[in-house]
mmCIF file of C-alpha atoms and ligand atoms in Angstrom:
data_model
loop_
_atom_site.group_PDB
_atom_site.id
_atom_site.type_symbol
_atom_site.label_atom_id
_atom_site.label_comp_id
_atom_site.label_asym_id
_atom_site.label_seq_id
_atom_site.Cartn_x
_atom_site.Cartn_y
_atom_site.Cartn_z
ATOM 1 C CA MET A 1 0.129 -0.057 0.212
ATOM 2 C CA ALA A 2 1.397 3.376 -1.208
ATOM 3 C CA THR A 3 1.724 5.439 2.754
ATOM 4 C CA LEU A 4 4.167 8.832 1.672
ATOM 5 C CA GLY A 5 1.665 11.061 0.552
ATOM 6 C CA ASP A 6 0.787 11.820 4.124
ATOM 7 C CA PRO A 7 3.063 14.567 5.057
ATOM 8 C CA LYS A 8 3.432 12.734 8.615
ATOM 9 C CA LYS A 9 5.173 10.207 6.657
ATOM 10 C CA THR A 10 7.565 11.834 4.691
ATOM 11 C CA ILE A 11 8.761 13.961 7.430
ATOM 12 C CA GLU A 12 9.355 10.710 9.551
ATOM 13 C CA ILE A 13 10.839 9.193 6.422
ATOM 14 C CA LEU A 14 13.177 12.603 5.902
ATOM 15 C CA ASN A 15 14.151 12.467 9.438
ATOM 16 C CA LYS A 16 15.094 9.122 10.347
ATOM 17 C CA TYR A 17 17.689 9.275 7.055
ATOM 18 C CA HIS A 18 18.684 12.981 8.022
ATOM 19 C CA PHE A 19 17.210 13.919 4.579
ATOM 20 C CA VAL A 20 19.341 17.267 3.320
ATOM 21 C CA PHE A 21 16.873 18.725 0.505
ATOM 22 C CA ARG A 22 18.962 20.117 -2.276
ATOM 23 C CA LYS A 23 18.311 22.939 -3.839
ATOM 24 C CA LYS A 24 20.431 21.883 -6.911
ATOM 25 C CA PHE A 25 18.300 19.114 -7.230
ATOM 26 C CA GLY A 26 15.673 20.708 -7.868
ATOM 27 C CA GLN A 27 14.274 18.251 -4.608
ATOM 28 C CA ASN A 28 10.562 19.177 -4.158
ATOM 29 C CA PHE A 29 8.576 16.716 -2.543
ATOM 30 C CA LEU A 30 5.163 15.737 -3.625
ATOM 31 C CA ILE A 31 2.631 15.912 -0.013
ATOM 32 C CA ASP A 32 -0.833 15.180 -1.234
ATOM 33 C CA THR A 33 -2.322 12.543 -1.789
ATOM 34 C CA HIS A 34 -5.377 14.165 -4.415
ATOM 35 C CA VAL A 35 -2.432 15.128 -7.108
ATOM 36 C CA LEU A 36 -0.661 11.631 -6.490
ATOM 37 C CA ASP A 37 -4.487 10.235 -7.797
ATOM 38 C CA LYS A 38 -4.020 12.769 -10.469
ATOM 39 C CA ILE A 39 -0.988 12.036 -11.688
ATOM 40 C CA ILE A 40 -1.935 8.470 -11.736
ATOM 41 C CA ARG A 41 -5.265 8.682 -14.011
ATOM 42 C CA ALA A 42 -3.810 10.897 -16.395
ATOM 43 C CA ALA A 43 -0.922 8.207 -16.701
ATOM 44 C CA GLU A 44 -3.161 5.924 -18.359
ATOM 45 C CA LEU A 45 -1.732 3.312 -16.407
ATOM 46 C CA THR A 46 -2.415 -0.362 -16.806
ATOM 47 C CA ASP A 47 -0.546 -3.793 -14.974
ATOM 48 C CA GLU A 48 1.182 -4.228 -18.604
ATOM 49 C CA ASP A 49 3.130 -0.954 -18.573
ATOM 50 C CA LEU A 50 6.606 -0.105 -18.210
ATOM 51 C CA VAL A 51 7.303 3.547 -16.753
ATOM 52 C CA LEU A 52 10.664 4.957 -17.102
ATOM 53 C CA GLU A 53 10.027 7.779 -13.913
ATOM 54 C CA ILE A 54 12.601 10.092 -13.755
ATOM 55 C CA GLY A 55 13.764 11.712 -10.065
ATOM 56 C CA PRO A 56 11.950 9.308 -7.286
ATOM 57 C CA GLY A 57 12.723 11.927 -4.343
ATOM 58 C CA ILE A 58 12.034 9.605 -1.659
ATOM 59 C CA GLY A 59 9.755 7.541 -3.397
ATOM 60 C CA THR A 60 6.359 9.242 -2.885
ATOM 61 C CA LEU A 61 4.701 9.173 -6.623
ATOM 62 C CA THR A 62 7.154 5.583 -7.296
ATOM 63 C CA GLN A 63 5.188 3.974 -4.745
ATOM 64 C CA TYR A 64 2.066 4.603 -6.517
ATOM 65 C CA LEU A 65 3.523 3.592 -10.027
ATOM 66 C CA CYS A 66 4.244 0.237 -8.151
ATOM 67 C CA GLU A 67 0.899 -0.250 -7.515
ATOM 68 C CA ASN A 68 -0.410 0.520 -11.006
ATOM 69 C CA ALA A 69 2.032 -0.531 -13.530
ATOM 70 C CA ARG A 70 3.757 -3.850 -14.404
ATOM 71 C CA GLN A 71 7.271 -2.665 -13.693
ATOM 72 C CA VAL A 72 8.803 0.911 -12.337
ATOM 73 C CA ILE A 73 13.204 2.136 -13.395
ATOM 74 C CA ALA A 74 13.092 4.910 -11.418
ATOM 75 C CA VAL A 75 16.384 7.110 -11.982
ATOM 76 C CA GLU A 76 18.302 9.292 -9.276
ATOM 77 C CA ILE A 77 20.713 11.350 -9.336
ATOM 78 C CA ASP A 78 21.196 12.068 -5.679
ATOM 79 C CA LYS A 79 23.005 8.754 -3.956
ATOM 80 C CA THR A 80 21.791 10.059 -0.428
ATOM 81 C CA LEU A 81 18.420 8.536 -1.181
ATOM 82 C CA ILE A 82 19.354 5.523 -3.169
ATOM 83 C CA PRO A 83 19.402 3.586 0.795
ATOM 84 C CA ILE A 84 15.389 5.463 1.465
ATOM 85 C CA LEU A 85 14.818 3.887 -1.592
ATOM 86 C CA THR A 86 16.451 0.528 -1.572
ATOM 87 C CA GLU A 87 16.178 -0.444 1.974
ATOM 88 C CA ASP A 88 12.967 1.066 3.638
ATOM 89 C CA THR A 89 10.228 2.763 1.133
ATOM 90 C CA LEU A 90 10.421 1.332 -1.864
ATOM 91 C CA ALA A 91 11.577 -2.120 -0.036
ATOM 92 C CA ASP A 92 8.073 -4.341 -0.314
ATOM 93 C CA TYR A 93 8.039 -4.001 -4.385
ATOM 94 C CA ASP A 94 9.564 -6.912 -6.496
ATOM 95 C CA ASN A 95 8.634 -4.569 -9.552
ATOM 96 C CA PHE A 96 11.077 -1.536 -8.891
ATOM 97 C CA GLU A 97 14.649 -1.027 -10.342
ATOM 98 C CA LEU A 98 16.864 1.388 -9.532
ATOM 99 C CA ILE A 99 19.869 3.478 -11.380
ATOM 100 C CA ASN A 100 21.232 5.855 -9.957
ATOM 101 C CA ASP A 101 22.519 8.678 -12.830
ATOM 102 C CA ASP A 102 21.568 11.112 -14.172
ATOM 103 C CA ILE A 103 18.893 11.235 -16.403
ATOM 104 C CA LEU A 104 20.285 13.008 -19.222
ATOM 105 C CA LYS A 105 23.265 10.566 -20.102
ATOM 106 C CA VAL A 106 21.255 7.886 -19.422
ATOM 107 C CA ASP A 107 20.775 5.049 -22.760
ATOM 108 C CA ILE A 108 16.649 5.509 -22.281
ATOM 109 C CA LYS A 109 16.429 3.393 -25.568
ATOM 110 C CA ARG A 110 18.522 0.376 -23.985
ATOM 111 C CA ILE A 111 16.597 0.176 -21.160
ATOM 112 C CA VAL A 112 13.159 0.094 -23.386
ATOM 113 C CA GLU A 113 15.209 -2.798 -26.073
ATOM 114 C CA GLU A 114 16.429 -4.504 -22.274
ATOM 115 C CA LYS A 115 12.944 -3.952 -19.849
ATOM 116 C CA ASN A 116 10.231 -3.707 -22.290
ATOM 117 C CA GLY A 117 11.201 -5.676 -25.507
ATOM 118 C CA GLY A 118 11.422 -2.592 -27.637
ATOM 119 C CA ARG A 119 7.665 -1.253 -26.855
ATOM 120 C CA PRO A 120 6.550 1.908 -26.159
ATOM 121 C CA ILE A 121 6.579 3.122 -22.617
ATOM 122 C CA LYS A 122 5.384 5.510 -20.280
ATOM 123 C CA VAL A 123 6.765 8.087 -18.600
ATOM 124 C CA VAL A 124 6.044 9.616 -15.381
ATOM 125 C CA ALA A 125 7.562 12.083 -12.700
ATOM 126 C CA ASN A 126 7.623 15.091 -11.259
ATOM 127 C CA LEU A 127 10.635 16.988 -12.670
ATOM 128 C CA PRO A 128 13.456 18.952 -10.966
ATOM 129 C CA TYR A 129 12.507 21.785 -13.028
ATOM 130 C CA TYR A 130 15.734 23.145 -13.403
ATOM 131 C CA ILE A 131 16.276 21.015 -16.341
ATOM 132 C CA THR A 132 12.975 20.248 -17.117
ATOM 133 C CA THR A 133 13.106 21.153 -20.823
ATOM 134 C CA PRO A 134 16.794 19.977 -21.550
ATOM 135 C CA ILE A 135 15.074 16.497 -19.849
ATOM 136 C CA VAL A 136 11.159 17.131 -21.959
ATOM 137 C CA MET A 137 13.176 17.447 -25.316
ATOM 138 C CA SER A 138 16.211 14.751 -25.037
ATOM 139 C CA LEU A 139 12.467 12.421 -24.494
ATOM 140 C CA LEU A 140 11.262 13.910 -28.076
ATOM 141 C CA GLU A 141 14.008 14.217 -30.271
ATOM 142 C CA GLN A 142 15.571 10.988 -29.627
ATOM 143 C CA GLU A 143 12.439 10.051 -31.274
ATOM 144 C CA LEU A 144 12.679 6.596 -27.989
ATOM 145 C CA PRO A 145 9.567 4.518 -27.663
ATOM 146 C CA ILE A 146 7.403 6.140 -25.721
ATOM 147 C CA ASP A 147 3.492 6.340 -25.673
ATOM 148 C CA SER A 148 3.376 9.725 -22.727
ATOM 149 C CA ILE A 149 5.289 11.901 -20.930
ATOM 150 C CA THR A 150 3.062 12.550 -17.512
ATOM 151 C CA VAL A 151 5.163 15.133 -15.808
ATOM 152 C CA MET A 152 4.734 17.718 -13.282
ATOM 153 C CA VAL A 153 6.523 20.897 -14.531
ATOM 154 C CA GLN A 154 6.388 24.556 -14.053
ATOM 155 C CA LYS A 155 3.150 25.963 -15.139
ATOM 156 C CA GLU A 156 4.583 28.124 -16.809
ATOM 157 C CA VAL A 157 6.740 25.813 -18.662
ATOM 158 C CA ALA A 158 2.802 24.094 -19.600
ATOM 159 C CA GLU A 159 2.019 27.377 -21.261
ATOM 160 C CA ARG A 160 5.716 27.815 -23.418
ATOM 161 C CA MET A 161 4.388 24.124 -24.653
ATOM 162 C CA GLN A 162 1.224 24.707 -24.959
ATOM 163 C CA ALA A 163 1.666 28.161 -26.945
ATOM 164 C CA ALA A 164 0.238 29.890 -30.760
ATOM 165 C CA PRO A 165 1.893 31.587 -32.423
ATOM 166 C CA GLY A 166 2.165 35.247 -32.173
ATOM 167 C CA THR A 167 1.448 34.794 -28.840
ATOM 168 C CA LYS A 168 4.589 35.809 -25.704
ATOM 169 C CA ASP A 169 4.847 32.573 -24.705
ATOM 170 C CA TYR A 170 5.501 30.887 -28.500
ATOM 171 C CA GLY A 171 8.560 29.585 -28.937
ATOM 172 C CA ALA A 172 10.583 26.563 -30.156
ATOM 173 C CA LEU A 173 9.704 24.314 -27.299
ATOM 174 C CA SER A 174 5.827 24.821 -28.172
ATOM 175 C CA LEU A 175 7.163 23.709 -31.796
ATOM 176 C CA ALA A 176 8.845 21.240 -30.604
ATOM 177 C CA VAL A 177 6.477 19.702 -28.315
ATOM 178 C CA GLN A 178 3.230 20.423 -30.969
ATOM 179 C CA TYR A 179 4.952 18.807 -33.422
ATOM 180 C CA ARG A 180 5.096 15.043 -31.762
ATOM 181 C CA ALA A 181 2.336 15.466 -28.958
ATOM 182 C CA GLU A 182 -0.930 15.654 -28.134
ATOM 183 C CA THR A 183 -0.788 18.020 -24.925
ATOM 184 C CA TYR A 184 -3.383 18.154 -21.833
ATOM 185 C CA ILE A 185 -2.879 19.568 -18.618
ATOM 186 C CA ALA A 186 -4.759 17.275 -16.245
ATOM 187 C CA ALA A 187 -3.703 19.586 -12.435
ATOM 188 C CA ASN A 188 -2.890 22.430 -11.507
ATOM 189 C CA VAL A 189 -0.646 22.037 -8.626
ATOM 190 C CA PRO A 190 -1.074 24.850 -5.871
ATOM 191 C CA LEU A 191 2.320 25.917 -3.652
ATOM 192 C CA ASN A 192 1.147 23.484 -0.616
ATOM 193 C CA CYS A 193 1.795 20.384 -2.332
ATOM 194 C CA PHE A 194 5.408 19.525 -2.032
ATOM 195 C CA MET A 195 7.527 19.951 0.228
ATOM 196 C CA PRO A 196 9.562 22.273 0.924
ATOM 197 C CA ARG A 197 7.493 25.116 -1.833
ATOM 198 C CA PRO A 198 8.955 26.065 -5.070
ATOM 199 C CA ALA A 199 9.100 29.284 -5.864
ATOM 200 C CA VAL A 200 6.759 28.945 -8.729
ATOM 201 C CA GLY A 201 3.279 27.373 -9.920
ATOM 202 C CA SER A 202 2.883 23.871 -10.743
ATOM 203 C CA CYS A 203 1.141 21.861 -13.620
ATOM 204 C CA VAL A 204 0.618 18.149 -14.663
ATOM 205 C CA ILE A 205 0.527 18.057 -18.042
ATOM 206 C CA ARG A 206 0.635 15.006 -20.181
ATOM 207 C CA LEU A 207 1.934 15.059 -23.694
ATOM 208 C CA LYS A 208 0.691 12.006 -25.639
ATOM 209 C CA LYS A 209 2.925 10.820 -28.735
ATOM 210 C CA LYS A 210 0.785 11.676 -32.217
ATOM 211 C CA GLN A 211 1.211 8.151 -34.788
ATOM 212 C CA GLU A 212 1.822 10.846 -37.427
ATOM 213 C CA PRO A 213 3.382 14.423 -37.484
ATOM 214 C CA PRO A 214 1.579 17.073 -38.061
ATOM 215 C CA VAL A 215 3.316 18.540 -41.024
ATOM 216 C CA ALA A 216 4.603 16.041 -43.262
ATOM 217 C CA VAL A 217 8.999 17.345 -44.116
ATOM 218 C CA LYS A 218 11.740 16.213 -46.162
ATOM 219 C CA SER A 219 14.083 16.931 -42.997
ATOM 220 C CA PRO A 220 12.895 17.465 -39.516
ATOM 221 C CA GLU A 221 16.239 17.850 -38.342
ATOM 222 C CA LEU A 222 16.628 21.438 -41.155
ATOM 223 C CA MET A 223 13.071 22.161 -39.920
ATOM 224 C CA PHE A 224 13.857 22.631 -36.259
ATOM 225 C CA LYS A 225 17.171 23.448 -37.070
ATOM 226 C CA LEU A 226 15.192 26.649 -38.638
ATOM 227 C CA ILE A 227 12.990 26.769 -35.537
ATOM 228 C CA ARG A 228 15.589 27.556 -32.645
ATOM 229 C CA ALA A 229 17.728 29.790 -35.296
ATOM 230 C CA ALA A 230 14.124 31.986 -35.695
ATOM 231 C CA PHE A 231 13.404 31.855 -31.761
ATOM 232 C CA ASN A 232 17.871 32.215 -30.837
ATOM 233 C CA GLN A 233 16.907 35.688 -32.661
ATOM 234 C CA ARG A 234 12.862 36.282 -31.888
ATOM 235 C CA ARG A 235 12.717 40.067 -32.456
ATOM 236 C CA LYS A 236 14.984 39.690 -35.876
ATOM 237 C CA THR A 237 13.231 38.820 -38.379
ATOM 238 C CA LEU A 238 13.115 35.253 -39.853
ATOM 239 C CA LEU A 239 15.692 36.393 -42.695
ATOM 240 C CA ASN A 240 17.952 37.758 -40.437
ATOM 241 C CA ALA A 241 17.631 35.366 -38.143
ATOM 242 C CA ILE A 242 18.647 32.076 -39.972
ATOM 243 C CA SER A 243 21.181 33.822 -41.630
ATOM 244 C CA ASN A 244 22.214 34.358 -37.982
ATOM 245 C CA SER A 245 22.431 30.738 -37.231
ATOM 246 C CA GLY A 246 25.715 28.859 -36.613
ATOM 247 C CA GLU A 247 23.656 26.255 -37.428
ATOM 248 C CA LEU A 248 23.187 26.410 -40.785
ATOM 249 C CA SER A 249 25.174 28.062 -42.935
ATOM 250 C CA ILE A 250 22.935 29.065 -46.307
ATOM 251 C CA PRO A 251 23.554 32.200 -47.972
ATOM 252 C CA LYS A 252 21.239 35.788 -47.155
ATOM 253 C CA ASP A 253 20.430 35.723 -51.093
ATOM 254 C CA LYS A 254 19.201 32.152 -50.896
ATOM 255 C CA ILE A 255 17.785 31.597 -47.710
ATOM 256 C CA ALA A 256 15.364 35.518 -48.862
ATOM 257 C CA GLU A 257 14.435 33.215 -52.369
ATOM 258 C CA ALA A 258 13.121 30.352 -49.885
ATOM 259 C CA ILE A 259 11.314 32.506 -47.649
ATOM 260 C CA LYS A 260 9.408 33.988 -50.635
ATOM 261 C CA GLU A 261 9.468 30.645 -52.952
ATOM 262 C CA ALA A 262 7.298 29.154 -49.174
ATOM 263 C CA GLY A 263 4.539 32.363 -49.346
ATOM 264 C CA LEU A 264 6.156 34.402 -46.617
ATOM 265 C CA ASP A 265 6.788 38.108 -46.749
ATOM 266 C CA GLU A 266 10.574 38.817 -46.751
ATOM 267 C CA ASN A 267 10.064 40.612 -43.105
ATOM 268 C CA VAL A 268 8.245 37.905 -41.070
ATOM 269 C CA ARG A 269 9.164 37.083 -37.184
ATOM 270 C CA GLY A 270 9.526 33.583 -36.852
ATOM 271 C CA GLU A 271 7.274 33.939 -33.791
ATOM 272 C CA VAL A 272 4.133 34.288 -35.606
ATOM 273 C CA LEU A 273 4.977 30.803 -37.797
ATOM 274 C CA GLY A 274 3.580 27.554 -36.978
ATOM 275 C CA LEU A 275 4.019 24.229 -37.863
ATOM 276 C CA PRO A 276 2.687 24.323 -41.517
ATOM 277 C CA GLU A 277 5.116 27.047 -42.533
ATOM 278 C CA PHE A 278 8.147 26.102 -40.732
ATOM 279 C CA GLY A 279 7.599 23.136 -42.738
ATOM 280 C CA ARG A 280 6.961 24.352 -45.879
ATOM 281 C CA LEU A 281 10.377 26.513 -45.892
ATOM 282 C CA SER A 282 12.419 23.598 -44.522
ATOM 283 C CA ASP A 283 11.077 21.955 -47.619
ATOM 284 C CA VAL A 284 12.365 24.958 -49.744
ATOM 285 C CA ILE A 285 15.618 25.372 -48.743
ATOM 286 C CA CYS A 286 15.883 21.851 -48.373
ATOM 287 C CA ASP A 287 15.733 21.634 -52.117
ATOM 288 C CA LEU A 288 17.962 24.795 -52.355
ATOM 289 C CA ILE A 289 20.882 23.609 -50.660
HETATM 290 N N1 SAM B 1 9.302 11.734 -7.666
HETATM 291 C C1 SAM B 1 9.758 12.934 -5.741
HETATM 292 C C2 SAM B 1 7.901 13.288 -5.312
HETATM 293 O O1 SAM B 1 7.624 13.702 -6.058
HETATM 294 O O2 SAM B 1 8.263 13.313 -4.249
HETATM 295 C C3 SAM B 1 10.817 14.029 -5.825
HETATM 296 C C4 SAM B 1 10.330 15.213 -7.432
HETATM 297 S S1 SAM B 1 11.536 15.529 -6.782
HETATM 298 C C5 SAM B 1 10.714 17.618 -7.712
HETATM 299 C C6 SAM B 1 12.812 15.843 -8.313
HETATM 300 C C7 SAM B 1 13.628 14.262 -7.998
HETATM 301 O O3 SAM B 1 14.405 14.382 -9.423
HETATM 302 C C8 SAM B 1 14.325 14.442 -6.750
HETATM 303 O O4 SAM B 1 14.519 13.688 -6.480
HETATM 304 C C9 SAM B 1 16.521 14.587 -7.814
HETATM 305 O O5 SAM B 1 16.911 14.556 -6.366
HETATM 306 C C10 SAM B 1 16.220 14.041 -8.879
HETATM 307 N N2 SAM B 1 16.986 14.836 -9.744
HETATM 308 C C11 SAM B 1 17.597 16.073 -10.156
HETATM 309 N N3 SAM B 1 18.145 16.377 -10.530
HETATM 310 C C12 SAM B 1 17.917 14.767 -11.517
HETATM 311 C C13 SAM B 1 18.635 14.415 -12.896
HETATM 312 N N4 SAM B 1 19.721 14.766 -13.529
HETATM 313 N N5 SAM B 1 19.074 12.725 -12.436
HETATM 314 C C14 SAM B 1 17.378 12.457 -12.152
HETATM 315 N N6 SAM B 1 17.298 12.622 -11.099
HETATM 316 C C15 SAM B 1 17.283 14.216 -11.022
#
């Protein structure tokens, strides 16, 4: 039975192990059973699922995951949490496996192959906020067999993921997420649901991988280079932003020609363009270079 959603039990464990929170690891542990239930519901787990959890902390969400999935593999960077998880809070679960490492260095593809026969896994996590974007981008960009990603993130990051062209929150993250996933906000989570309280509001967002991307492009890699260039200098025209890009070396006159051929205004800024426009431009440039 999952017990850690109770704040008293959390405090008991923290005291027992003289645990000291490390700000640098983004440690804000969940202490609210309603929020934990909402995360589990949003993740739509079945007893066939393999779940990858990022940052189990003392194992609060992990206990719920173990109760609801076939197997849970959790990656935790903080070695002081390892004995808490293995000897105490998760000791009774035989469907739990722990990897003491940095999630950005773990070979997730290998885990999916070895532990799930290459079938899609589900990622569920209360993410460390200092690296939310790199984690989500790396999960999406590696083209891993992932069915869905259900994560607690800063409210502001959830807004950026869902933002539409021309809005202040719109950027490379919005396009990267929307190209690959349907987004759904499962809960807004108040500060008092965490220990210690974070400085910013939080949301549970589910990213359900799309079967097919919303636009068919010749080179998604090139399209995302153009997108990154456009938003690295979002106040500049698309033409200038692309010609200043360190990732791309396309002569300025060719870019101007491509912008025109893609049916875009020569003074347009990337921040007002959606995936269809970036896709069109990318295909024209792909043929030019
Ligand atoms: N899942 C727990 C909960 O909900 O109570 C803890 C969530 S806490 C917001 C984030 C967790 O991620 C912490 O346990 C932290 O040590 C861990 N973490 C931070 N950076 C990490 C990294 N690069 N790789 C793996 N885990 C990391």
